[in-house]
XYZ file of C-alpha atoms in Angstrom:
341
model
C 83.270 85.371 128.201
C 84.984 84.690 124.869
C 85.885 88.131 123.523
C 87.104 88.734 119.940
C 89.774 91.221 119.130
C 90.925 92.609 115.864
C 93.117 95.533 114.374
C 91.978 96.867 111.035
C 93.085 99.434 108.433
C 96.600 100.862 108.382
C 99.074 99.889 111.221
C 100.089 102.550 113.786
C 102.617 102.607 116.648
C 100.724 101.680 119.844
C 98.442 98.904 118.607
C 100.354 96.236 120.460
C 100.017 98.206 123.731
C 96.201 98.207 123.203
C 96.212 94.411 122.502
C 98.357 93.905 125.572
C 95.948 95.865 127.789
C 92.936 94.031 126.629
C 94.568 90.624 127.118
C 96.128 91.368 130.520
C 92.995 93.034 131.929
C 90.592 90.635 130.299
C 92.322 87.425 131.174
C 93.954 88.527 134.545
C 91.174 90.565 136.149
C 88.030 89.322 134.438
C 88.764 85.680 133.478
C 87.887 86.208 129.924
C 89.249 84.235 126.957
C 90.550 86.598 124.288
C 90.376 85.428 120.686
C 92.354 87.384 118.148
C 91.457 87.550 114.533
C 94.339 87.893 112.150
C 94.362 90.598 109.424
C 91.445 92.594 110.626
C 87.882 91.981 109.367
C 89.382 89.680 106.735
C 90.277 87.283 109.510
C 86.726 87.455 110.879
C 85.261 86.543 107.480
C 87.932 83.778 106.820
C 87.763 82.375 110.451
C 91.439 83.031 110.897
C 91.795 82.976 114.638
C 94.696 83.353 117.138
C 93.823 82.748 120.813
C 95.773 85.325 122.867
C 97.181 84.743 126.439
C 99.572 86.687 128.628
C 102.424 84.739 127.151
C 101.662 86.237 123.697
C 101.873 89.785 124.778
C 105.164 89.828 126.576
C 107.596 92.545 125.589
C 105.251 94.005 122.900
C 105.078 97.576 124.356
C 107.965 99.072 122.369
C 107.074 97.164 119.113
C 105.458 98.942 116.267
C 102.810 97.307 113.991
C 100.374 94.804 115.271
C 101.037 91.272 116.256
C 97.500 90.353 114.816
C 98.253 91.715 111.500
C 95.928 94.069 109.617
C 94.082 94.641 106.283
C 91.957 97.181 104.569
C 88.811 95.131 104.249
C 85.234 95.816 105.299
C 82.724 92.873 105.446
C 79.656 94.930 104.697
C 81.325 96.240 101.464
C 81.893 92.617 100.087
C 79.352 90.201 98.689
C 78.531 87.800 101.516
C 81.117 89.388 103.770
C 78.862 90.344 106.595
C 77.105 86.919 106.602
C 80.400 85.197 106.639
C 81.686 87.382 109.547
C 78.552 86.601 111.547
C 78.864 82.939 110.904
C 82.530 83.007 112.192
C 81.550 84.829 115.336
C 78.857 82.261 116.034
C 81.154 79.299 115.288
C 83.867 80.728 117.628
C 81.222 81.445 120.239
C 82.308 85.117 120.445
C 80.083 87.015 122.867
C 81.595 90.462 122.160
C 84.037 91.994 119.763
C 86.690 94.663 120.294
C 87.681 96.378 117.139
C 90.769 98.721 117.014
C 90.827 100.838 113.894
C 90.225 104.123 112.132
C 87.167 105.544 110.359
C 86.751 102.549 107.983
C 87.287 99.813 110.644
C 84.847 101.604 113.093
C 82.256 102.185 110.353
C 82.388 98.434 109.636
C 82.011 97.817 113.397
C 78.790 99.926 113.403
C 77.436 97.772 110.631
C 78.251 94.606 112.452
C 76.685 95.978 115.607
C 73.514 96.788 113.641
C 73.382 93.096 112.846
C 73.271 92.252 116.505
C 76.897 91.745 117.559
C 78.011 93.347 120.724
C 80.910 95.622 119.631
C 83.312 98.018 121.582
C 85.621 100.195 119.183
C 89.036 101.665 119.982
C 90.100 104.518 117.743
C 93.568 104.407 116.054
C 94.916 106.469 113.210
C 97.927 108.717 112.668
C 95.551 111.057 110.822
C 93.779 111.852 114.108
C 90.551 112.289 112.310
C 88.246 110.006 114.219
C 85.202 111.801 115.458
C 84.439 112.274 119.194
C 87.890 111.771 120.711
C 90.720 114.271 121.353
C 93.295 111.817 120.151
C 93.591 108.347 118.445
C 96.368 105.803 119.021
C 99.389 106.499 116.659
C 98.913 110.179 116.202
C 101.588 111.334 118.820
C 104.158 109.039 117.441
C 103.444 110.245 113.796
C 103.877 113.933 114.811
C 107.031 113.191 116.647
C 108.499 111.470 113.597
C 107.387 114.291 111.208
C 108.704 116.998 113.577
C 112.165 115.310 113.797
C 112.250 115.088 109.951
C 111.385 118.731 109.666
C 114.274 119.569 112.221
C 116.703 117.582 110.157
C 115.595 119.130 106.914
C 116.122 122.582 108.204
C 119.841 122.309 108.288
C 120.175 121.037 104.702
C 117.684 123.582 103.417
C 119.688 126.451 104.900
C 122.983 125.066 103.734
C 121.809 124.751 99.984
C 119.455 127.942 99.922
C 116.545 125.687 98.945
C 112.823 125.417 99.356
C 112.149 122.089 100.911
C 108.694 120.495 100.696
C 107.855 117.853 103.346
C 104.824 115.855 102.479
C 103.068 114.055 105.326
C 99.983 111.830 105.555
C 96.472 113.295 105.964
C 93.744 112.435 103.539
C 90.921 114.497 104.724
C 92.312 116.306 107.726
C 95.654 117.937 108.239
C 96.448 117.173 111.814
C 99.972 115.799 111.238
C 100.806 118.678 108.829
C 99.594 121.454 111.135
C 100.957 120.124 114.358
C 104.372 119.024 112.981
C 104.549 122.242 111.010
C 104.074 124.278 114.097
C 106.544 122.147 116.229
C 109.119 122.090 113.477
C 109.009 125.770 112.565
C 107.760 125.460 108.965
C 107.183 128.585 106.961
C 104.034 127.389 105.259
C 101.667 124.495 106.214
C 99.042 123.292 103.704
C 96.176 121.260 104.961
C 92.976 119.858 103.317
C 90.848 122.046 105.494
C 92.021 125.216 103.768
C 92.659 124.941 99.951
C 95.762 127.052 99.134
C 96.386 129.716 96.584
C 99.687 128.990 94.762
C 99.993 132.735 93.764
C 100.043 133.768 97.392
C 102.713 131.057 98.141
C 104.756 132.373 95.239
C 104.502 135.926 96.534
C 105.254 134.862 100.158
C 108.387 132.831 99.145
C 109.738 135.553 96.926
C 109.304 138.154 99.667
C 110.867 135.929 102.345
C 113.944 135.145 100.297
C 114.441 138.724 99.329
C 113.907 140.105 102.776
C 115.550 138.061 105.399
C 116.093 134.274 104.531
C 117.594 132.069 101.867
C 115.538 128.940 102.548
C 111.945 127.860 103.296
C 110.257 124.768 104.619
C 106.789 123.907 103.241
C 104.814 121.136 105.052
C 101.887 119.798 102.946
C 99.315 117.107 103.877
C 98.828 114.573 101.064
C 95.160 115.598 100.754
C 95.769 119.270 100.363
C 94.425 120.934 97.165
C 94.562 124.351 95.452
C 91.715 126.586 95.945
C 88.950 126.624 93.323
C 89.553 129.404 90.783
C 93.298 129.670 91.694
C 95.993 129.575 89.021
C 97.097 125.984 89.827
C 95.103 123.127 88.333
C 95.396 119.839 90.223
C 93.215 116.813 90.982
C 94.044 114.473 93.939
C 95.805 111.425 92.533
C 94.308 108.112 93.832
C 95.320 104.501 93.504
C 93.069 101.546 92.693
C 91.805 101.197 96.303
C 91.022 104.888 96.508
C 94.260 105.618 98.534
C 96.026 108.948 97.791
C 99.190 108.526 95.752
C 102.170 109.331 98.001
C 104.261 112.197 96.644
C 101.777 113.434 94.115
C 101.016 116.768 95.717
C 104.533 117.355 96.867
C 105.956 116.812 93.345
C 103.383 119.011 91.783
C 104.223 121.726 94.336
C 107.865 121.386 93.599
C 107.284 121.978 89.802
C 104.967 124.968 90.486
C 107.279 126.698 92.983
C 110.454 126.177 90.920
C 108.631 127.536 87.816
C 107.227 130.456 89.542
C 110.028 131.590 91.742
C 113.205 130.104 90.193
C 114.194 128.736 93.674
C 115.890 125.219 93.855
C 113.167 123.136 95.341
C 113.273 119.592 96.687
C 110.640 117.150 98.079
C 110.820 114.704 101.038
C 107.915 112.278 101.264
C 107.754 110.794 104.715
C 105.091 108.302 103.786
C 104.952 105.112 105.825
C 107.789 106.190 108.103
C 105.174 108.013 110.031
C 103.400 104.712 110.834
C 106.403 102.605 111.630
C 108.859 102.182 114.530
C 108.731 102.536 118.359
C 105.600 104.211 119.804
C 105.965 107.216 122.014
C 105.146 106.978 125.723
C 102.088 109.069 125.124
C 100.804 106.443 122.546
C 101.599 103.498 124.731
C 99.711 105.132 127.713
C 96.747 106.092 125.566
C 96.473 102.704 123.933
C 96.794 101.051 127.357
C 93.959 103.207 128.783
C 91.785 102.462 125.803
C 92.323 98.774 126.043
C 91.458 98.587 129.699
C 88.405 100.819 129.117
C 87.198 98.517 126.216
C 87.470 95.287 128.130
C 85.842 96.773 131.200
C 82.979 98.044 129.000
C 82.495 94.547 127.610
C 82.510 93.049 131.006
C 79.974 95.597 132.276
C 77.636 94.886 129.343
C 78.212 98.245 127.745
C 78.638 97.680 124.034
C 78.118 99.285 120.586
C 80.355 102.090 121.892
C 83.843 103.521 121.201
C 86.466 104.511 123.766
C 87.479 108.199 123.520
C 89.740 110.578 125.300
C 88.263 113.891 126.340
C 90.561 116.072 128.357
C 92.003 113.751 130.896
C 89.126 111.288 130.928
C 88.445 108.183 129.010
C 84.778 108.031 128.078
C 82.452 105.853 126.005
C 80.574 107.291 123.044
C 78.038 105.429 120.797
C 79.377 104.048 117.699
C 76.397 105.423 115.669
C 77.665 108.943 116.469
C 81.164 108.159 115.136
C 80.605 106.305 111.889
C 81.027 108.295 108.754
C 82.213 111.577 110.504
C 85.606 113.216 110.208
C 87.247 115.356 112.905
C 88.854 118.322 111.109
C 91.578 120.573 112.509
C 89.996 123.490 114.319
C 90.303 126.910 112.933
C 92.258 128.090 116.019
C 95.092 125.651 115.324
C 95.098 126.623 111.615
C 95.377 130.211 112.611
C 98.444 129.558 114.778
C 100.201 127.859 111.883
C 99.538 130.889 109.634
C 100.618 133.276 112.317
C 104.017 131.621 112.706
C 104.980 131.732 109.075
């Protein structure tokens, strides 16, 4: 078979491990030809192809990013995009397409599948908000990076008697904020799932600094917002493509906390450092398992599905059940973050 492969949306550590697994298993075990598309769905629309062999995926396991390149582009959302994508797949004689991406890429995959293309999705996102899977490629690395940053910030916060705000990614779900906040021992964790009350934060910080500590760490997800009716007015700042402006909520919290408490407050925005660098062993393993499962599914004729990890097992779930849904942080994990303040 001629099997297409693309990576779409934001890059994450572990993508190359997934590409490697698809190529090694597909070419070596099943005898398929793997045809990569550069820059995600844009490459499918433009016909920008890159045949992949075992030679192309040597020594890529520890490398971040994606050797195929990526882009935030969805063919069904552009005039003529879907028709152009279908024309390319026909011209390249692609019999099935493996799409590695987050919610946007997988939603696009479901639209292409509805048009008659055989598709298998692989979930990747540091936000960990893809529905139906316990974890997505890139999440473990992002949490490790964020936790290390919090560990480092602890010492400088204590040395200078400061409130330190650490802003992490997380548009709709606060997985990175909650898990790295717990692991790093943050005093406060602010996530999109639970809008915050700045007055309560003010009282907590004043009590903490009077009673037993001279510093505090606040971890905030970029998509966190104040509760409706609370004393802080704020609207999420977005860019021209709908992306949240990095640092906006962190800087606003800094101003509010300083004005309300008088404490010296600083902000660290981790931004794209969470998406870069060497993937953890856990992400390499998860990506490899997803890659093997995806190409095996294609070979078996099982398509229009997404690979998912549930417990210790990799399973296949219908793409139609995933598209347009968000996996939020469960209440139990939010409770743990609050309990350890």
